[in-house]
mmCIF file of C-alpha atoms in Angstrom:
data_model
loop_
_atom_site.group_PDB
_atom_site.id
_atom_site.type_symbol
_atom_site.label_atom_id
_atom_site.label_comp_id
_atom_site.label_asym_id
_atom_site.label_seq_id
_atom_site.Cartn_x
_atom_site.Cartn_y
_atom_site.Cartn_z
ATOM 1 C CA MET A 1 145.600 35.575 -83.516
ATOM 2 C CA ASN A 2 149.158 35.316 -82.184
ATOM 3 C CA CYS A 3 151.757 37.714 -83.558
ATOM 4 C CA GLU A 4 155.435 37.379 -82.619
ATOM 5 C CA VAL A 5 156.592 40.995 -82.291
ATOM 6 C CA ALA A 6 160.109 40.017 -81.171
ATOM 7 C CA PRO A 7 161.821 36.683 -80.434
ATOM 8 C CA SER A 8 159.602 34.938 -77.847
ATOM 9 C CA ALA A 9 157.437 38.065 -77.426
ATOM 10 C CA PHE A 10 153.841 37.562 -78.541
ATOM 11 C CA LEU A 11 150.783 39.749 -78.965
ATOM 12 C CA MET A 12 147.680 37.574 -78.640
ATOM 13 C CA GLU A 13 144.798 39.716 -79.839
ATOM 14 C CA GLY A 14 141.305 39.035 -78.515
ATOM 15 C CA TYR A 15 142.551 36.175 -76.367
ATOM 16 C CA LEU A 16 139.836 36.465 -73.712
ATOM 17 C CA THR A 17 136.113 36.396 -74.372
ATOM 18 C CA ILE A 18 133.900 39.206 -73.094
ATOM 19 C CA GLU A 19 132.560 36.902 -70.382
ATOM 20 C CA GLU A 20 136.080 36.031 -69.251
ATOM 21 C CA GLN A 21 136.937 39.735 -69.184
ATOM 22 C CA LYS A 22 133.855 40.539 -67.116
ATOM 23 C CA GLY A 23 134.746 37.850 -64.605
ATOM 24 C CA LEU A 24 138.329 39.033 -64.230
ATOM 25 C CA ILE A 25 137.320 42.683 -63.822
ATOM 26 C CA LEU A 26 134.811 41.802 -61.124
ATOM 27 C CA ARG A 27 137.429 39.704 -59.327
ATOM 28 C CA CYS A 28 139.967 42.537 -59.517
ATOM 29 C CA LYS A 29 137.431 44.986 -58.110
ATOM 30 C CA ASP A 30 136.574 42.604 -55.262
ATOM 31 C CA LEU A 31 140.232 41.961 -54.409
ATOM 32 C CA GLY A 32 141.037 45.636 -54.758
ATOM 33 C CA SER A 33 138.455 46.583 -52.118
ATOM 34 C CA GLU A 34 139.919 44.146 -49.563
ATOM 35 C CA PRO A 35 142.693 44.990 -47.103
ATOM 36 C CA ALA A 36 145.977 45.027 -49.057
ATOM 37 C CA GLY A 37 143.979 46.051 -52.118
ATOM 38 C CA PHE A 38 144.695 48.922 -54.500
ATOM 39 C CA TYR A 39 146.969 51.764 -53.431
ATOM 40 C CA THR A 40 149.134 54.419 -55.124
ATOM 41 C CA PRO A 41 152.815 53.439 -54.836
ATOM 42 C CA SER A 42 155.472 55.988 -54.009
ATOM 43 C CA MET A 43 158.969 55.469 -55.382
ATOM 44 C CA ARG A 44 162.356 55.854 -53.690
ATOM 45 C CA THR A 45 162.484 59.435 -55.062
ATOM 46 C CA GLY A 46 159.317 60.283 -53.133
ATOM 47 C CA ALA A 47 157.292 60.728 -56.311
ATOM 48 C CA TYR A 48 154.025 58.836 -56.717
ATOM 49 C CA MET A 49 153.368 56.518 -59.651
ATOM 50 C CA ASN A 50 150.543 57.362 -62.087
ATOM 51 C CA ILE A 51 148.730 54.111 -61.366
ATOM 52 C CA GLN A 52 146.978 52.227 -58.602
ATOM 53 C CA MET A 53 148.594 48.889 -57.815
ATOM 54 C CA MET A 54 147.721 45.659 -56.049
ATOM 55 C CA CYS A 55 150.069 42.710 -55.684
ATOM 56 C CA LEU A 56 148.913 39.124 -55.246
ATOM 57 C CA GLY A 57 151.165 36.312 -54.043
ATOM 58 C CA LEU A 58 154.116 38.573 -53.273
ATOM 59 C CA HIS A 59 154.303 42.354 -52.943
ATOM 60 C CA TRP A 60 156.657 44.380 -55.121
ATOM 61 C CA ASN A 61 158.136 47.208 -53.051
ATOM 62 C CA ALA A 62 158.475 50.320 -55.243
ATOM 63 C CA LYS A 63 161.105 51.778 -52.926
ATOM 64 C CA THR A 64 163.431 48.781 -52.563
ATOM 65 C CA TYR A 65 162.628 47.016 -55.870
ATOM 66 C CA LYS A 66 162.298 43.762 -53.955
ATOM 67 C CA TYR A 67 159.490 41.264 -53.366
ATOM 68 C CA GLU A 68 158.134 40.691 -49.872
ATOM 69 C CA ASN A 69 155.257 39.076 -47.974
ATOM 70 C CA VAL A 70 153.971 42.298 -46.418
ATOM 71 C CA ARG A 71 153.622 45.825 -47.793
ATOM 72 C CA THR A 72 156.423 47.430 -45.787
ATOM 73 C CA ASP A 73 156.470 50.488 -48.066
ATOM 74 C CA PHE A 74 152.813 51.314 -47.397
ATOM 75 C CA ASP A 75 150.690 49.798 -44.623
ATOM 76 C CA GLU A 76 152.440 46.631 -43.333
ATOM 77 C CA LEU A 77 149.492 44.485 -44.424
ATOM 78 C CA PRO A 78 150.111 40.902 -45.578
ATOM 79 C CA VAL A 79 149.787 40.278 -49.287
ATOM 80 C CA GLN A 80 146.636 38.608 -50.577
ATOM 81 C CA PRO A 81 147.100 35.146 -52.122
ATOM 82 C CA LEU A 82 147.175 34.687 -55.875
ATOM 83 C CA PRO A 83 143.861 33.053 -56.922
ATOM 84 C CA GLN A 84 144.164 29.636 -58.535
ATOM 85 C CA HIS A 85 141.967 30.787 -61.428
ATOM 86 C CA PHE A 86 144.449 33.567 -62.230
ATOM 87 C CA LYS A 87 147.315 31.070 -62.221
ATOM 88 C CA GLU A 88 145.486 28.791 -64.628
ATOM 89 C CA ILE A 89 144.851 31.583 -67.130
ATOM 90 C CA SER A 90 148.491 32.660 -67.175
ATOM 91 C CA ARG A 91 149.682 29.066 -67.604
ATOM 92 C CA ARG A 92 147.263 28.642 -70.514
ATOM 93 C CA ILE A 93 148.460 31.800 -72.260
ATOM 94 C CA ALA A 94 152.101 30.724 -71.998
ATOM 95 C CA ALA A 95 151.352 27.185 -73.169
ATOM 96 C CA ASP A 96 149.548 28.491 -76.254
ATOM 97 C CA VAL A 97 152.836 29.912 -77.560
ATOM 98 C CA GLY A 98 154.967 26.967 -76.450
ATOM 99 C CA MET A 99 156.267 28.496 -73.221
ATOM 100 C CA ALA A 100 155.739 27.745 -69.535
ATOM 101 C CA ILE A 101 155.263 29.681 -66.307
ATOM 102 C CA GLU A 102 154.445 28.673 -62.744
ATOM 103 C CA PRO A 103 153.229 32.059 -61.516
ATOM 104 C CA ASP A 104 153.478 33.026 -57.879
ATOM 105 C CA ILE A 105 153.057 36.784 -58.400
ATOM 106 C CA CYS A 106 150.403 38.880 -60.110
ATOM 107 C CA ILE A 107 150.747 42.650 -60.159
ATOM 108 C CA VAL A 108 147.437 44.307 -60.984
ATOM 109 C CA ASN A 109 147.762 47.897 -62.180
ATOM 110 C CA PHE A 110 144.760 50.157 -62.660
ATOM 111 C CA TYR A 111 145.123 53.137 -64.997
ATOM 112 C CA THR A 112 142.768 56.076 -65.232
ATOM 113 C CA GLY A 113 142.720 58.180 -68.381
ATOM 114 C CA ALA A 114 145.816 60.023 -67.127
ATOM 115 C CA GLY A 115 147.691 56.844 -66.189
ATOM 116 C CA LYS A 116 151.038 55.867 -67.640
ATOM 117 C CA LEU A 117 154.133 53.861 -66.795
ATOM 118 C CA GLY A 118 157.679 54.755 -67.815
ATOM 119 C CA LEU A 119 160.053 52.467 -69.670
ATOM 120 C CA HIS A 120 161.486 49.814 -67.371
ATOM 121 C CA GLN A 121 162.662 46.207 -67.181
ATOM 122 C CA ASP A 122 161.040 43.512 -65.033
ATOM 123 C CA LYS A 123 164.281 42.373 -63.425
ATOM 124 C CA ASP A 124 163.509 41.851 -59.734
ATOM 125 C CA GLU A 125 162.684 38.152 -59.937
ATOM 126 C CA ARG A 126 165.253 35.479 -58.991
ATOM 127 C CA PRO A 127 168.418 35.394 -61.149
ATOM 128 C CA GLU A 128 167.730 31.791 -62.185
ATOM 129 C CA THR A 129 164.222 32.725 -63.352
ATOM 130 C CA LEU A 130 165.581 35.588 -65.440
ATOM 131 C CA LYS A 131 168.378 33.411 -66.848
ATOM 132 C CA LYS A 132 165.865 30.774 -67.964
ATOM 133 C CA GLY A 133 163.808 33.424 -69.772
ATOM 134 C CA ILE A 134 160.598 32.415 -68.013
ATOM 135 C CA PRO A 135 158.054 34.824 -69.471
ATOM 136 C CA VAL A 136 156.063 37.675 -68.053
ATOM 137 C CA VAL A 137 152.407 37.177 -69.010
ATOM 138 C CA SER A 138 150.178 40.246 -69.310
ATOM 139 C CA ILE A 139 146.412 40.637 -69.701
ATOM 140 C CA SER A 140 144.666 43.891 -70.686
ATOM 141 C CA LEU A 141 141.118 44.683 -69.523
ATOM 142 C CA GLY A 142 139.002 47.790 -70.104
ATOM 143 C CA ASP A 143 140.340 50.806 -71.960
ATOM 144 C CA SER A 144 142.982 50.329 -74.642
ATOM 145 C CA CYS A 145 146.519 51.624 -74.150
ATOM 146 C CA ASN A 146 149.555 52.541 -76.173
ATOM 147 C CA PHE A 147 152.124 50.012 -74.989
ATOM 148 C CA LEU A 148 155.823 50.674 -75.510
ATOM 149 C CA PHE A 149 158.131 47.749 -76.268
ATOM 150 C CA GLY A 150 161.831 48.219 -76.826
ATOM 151 C CA GLY A 151 165.000 46.158 -76.686
ATOM 152 C CA THR A 152 167.242 44.946 -73.911
ATOM 153 C CA ALA A 153 169.088 48.292 -73.756
ATOM 154 C CA ARG A 154 167.344 51.549 -72.889
ATOM 155 C CA LYS A 155 168.721 53.218 -76.023
ATOM 156 C CA ASP A 156 167.230 50.573 -78.364
ATOM 157 C CA PRO A 157 164.374 51.626 -80.671
ATOM 158 C CA VAL A 158 160.920 51.461 -79.098
ATOM 159 C CA ARG A 159 157.751 50.491 -80.902
ATOM 160 C CA THR A 160 154.207 51.363 -79.882
ATOM 161 C CA ILE A 161 151.669 48.532 -79.763
ATOM 162 C CA LEU A 162 147.943 49.053 -79.244
ATOM 163 C CA LEU A 163 146.722 46.744 -76.488
ATOM 164 C CA LYS A 164 142.961 46.312 -76.328
ATOM 165 C CA SER A 165 140.677 44.719 -73.774
ATOM 166 C CA GLY A 166 140.993 40.946 -73.908
ATOM 167 C CA ASP A 167 144.468 41.001 -75.441
ATOM 168 C CA ALA A 168 147.319 39.043 -73.887
ATOM 169 C CA PHE A 169 150.969 39.956 -74.270
ATOM 170 C CA LEU A 170 153.856 37.688 -73.312
ATOM 171 C CA PHE A 171 157.607 38.211 -73.396
ATOM 172 C CA GLY A 172 160.227 35.672 -72.410
ATOM 173 C CA GLY A 173 163.337 33.948 -73.729
ATOM 174 C CA PRO A 174 165.672 36.477 -75.378
ATOM 175 C CA SER A 175 163.018 39.195 -74.943
ATOM 176 C CA ARG A 176 162.572 38.675 -71.194
ATOM 177 C CA MET A 177 164.652 41.729 -70.297
ATOM 178 C CA CYS A 178 163.178 44.073 -72.905
ATOM 179 C CA PHE A 179 162.247 47.560 -71.783
ATOM 180 C CA HIS A 180 158.530 48.296 -71.844
ATOM 181 C CA GLY A 181 155.973 50.794 -70.554
ATOM 182 C CA VAL A 182 152.633 52.504 -71.154
ATOM 183 C CA SER A 183 152.652 55.932 -72.799
ATOM 184 C CA SER A 184 148.920 56.661 -72.679
ATOM 185 C CA ILE A 185 145.438 55.316 -72.046
ATOM 186 C CA ILE A 186 142.696 55.718 -74.641
ATOM 187 C CA ALA A 187 139.843 56.805 -72.397
ATOM 188 C CA GLY A 188 136.378 55.519 -73.272
ATOM 189 C CA SER A 189 137.677 52.732 -75.529
ATOM 190 C CA ALA A 190 136.595 49.779 -73.374
ATOM 191 C CA PRO A 191 133.940 47.465 -74.816
ATOM 192 C CA ALA A 192 130.509 48.750 -73.745
ATOM 193 C CA GLU A 193 129.565 45.333 -72.338
ATOM 194 C CA LEU A 194 132.238 45.659 -69.649
ATOM 195 C CA LYS A 195 130.750 48.824 -68.159
ATOM 196 C CA VAL A 196 134.163 49.924 -66.960
ATOM 197 C CA SER A 197 136.174 53.126 -67.138
ATOM 198 C CA GLY A 198 139.946 52.808 -67.035
ATOM 199 C CA ARG A 199 142.346 49.959 -67.708
ATOM 200 C CA TYR A 200 143.233 46.945 -65.601
ATOM 201 C CA ASN A 201 146.510 45.221 -66.429
ATOM 202 C CA LEU A 202 147.420 41.892 -64.856
ATOM 203 C CA THR A 203 151.059 40.838 -65.131
ATOM 204 C CA PHE A 204 152.086 37.393 -63.968
ATOM 205 C CA ARG A 205 155.624 36.518 -62.970
ATOM 206 C CA GLN A 206 157.438 33.482 -61.616
ATOM 207 C CA TYR A 207 159.666 34.561 -58.784
#
């Protein structure tokens, strides 16, 4: 079921089957164990983020807020390519709500039970991409989370949306620059069939 929570922002509950979720989790684990896999980013303040991150296609530098081909803020390793299968899923999600994306970036965040992510905008893509409102496509796997979704100004009201394993969330058009974040993870809430602890979140962007 697709629910438009804001203009051109959609919650797509139960979008992925259990088998699709299993396949994506296994792929994330495999990629995460490779060189340029998961690591804990440190920000320009010196503080560490409450997540583990892996970038595919292009690396997002948490210190410069820019995309690059190598992880200059961590280990200088080249970024792993974005799998074609991942691209196809994100294109399909966007098409199902009448939007389009040609993804060249996937940021995979892994949250433990203590993981969270503060309110922020995804605004480091090319100006023309942002101007066109090309969406960010997000997939949730594993434990559920309380997802925060606000407006285009930090002071705008923020709503909390429960994102469960297999859900997709997309925001583009006039909602492309909305603030969003993760306030908490609901530990132990993943479907038993997945045999996973924690939450994987895949966000696809077109640079």
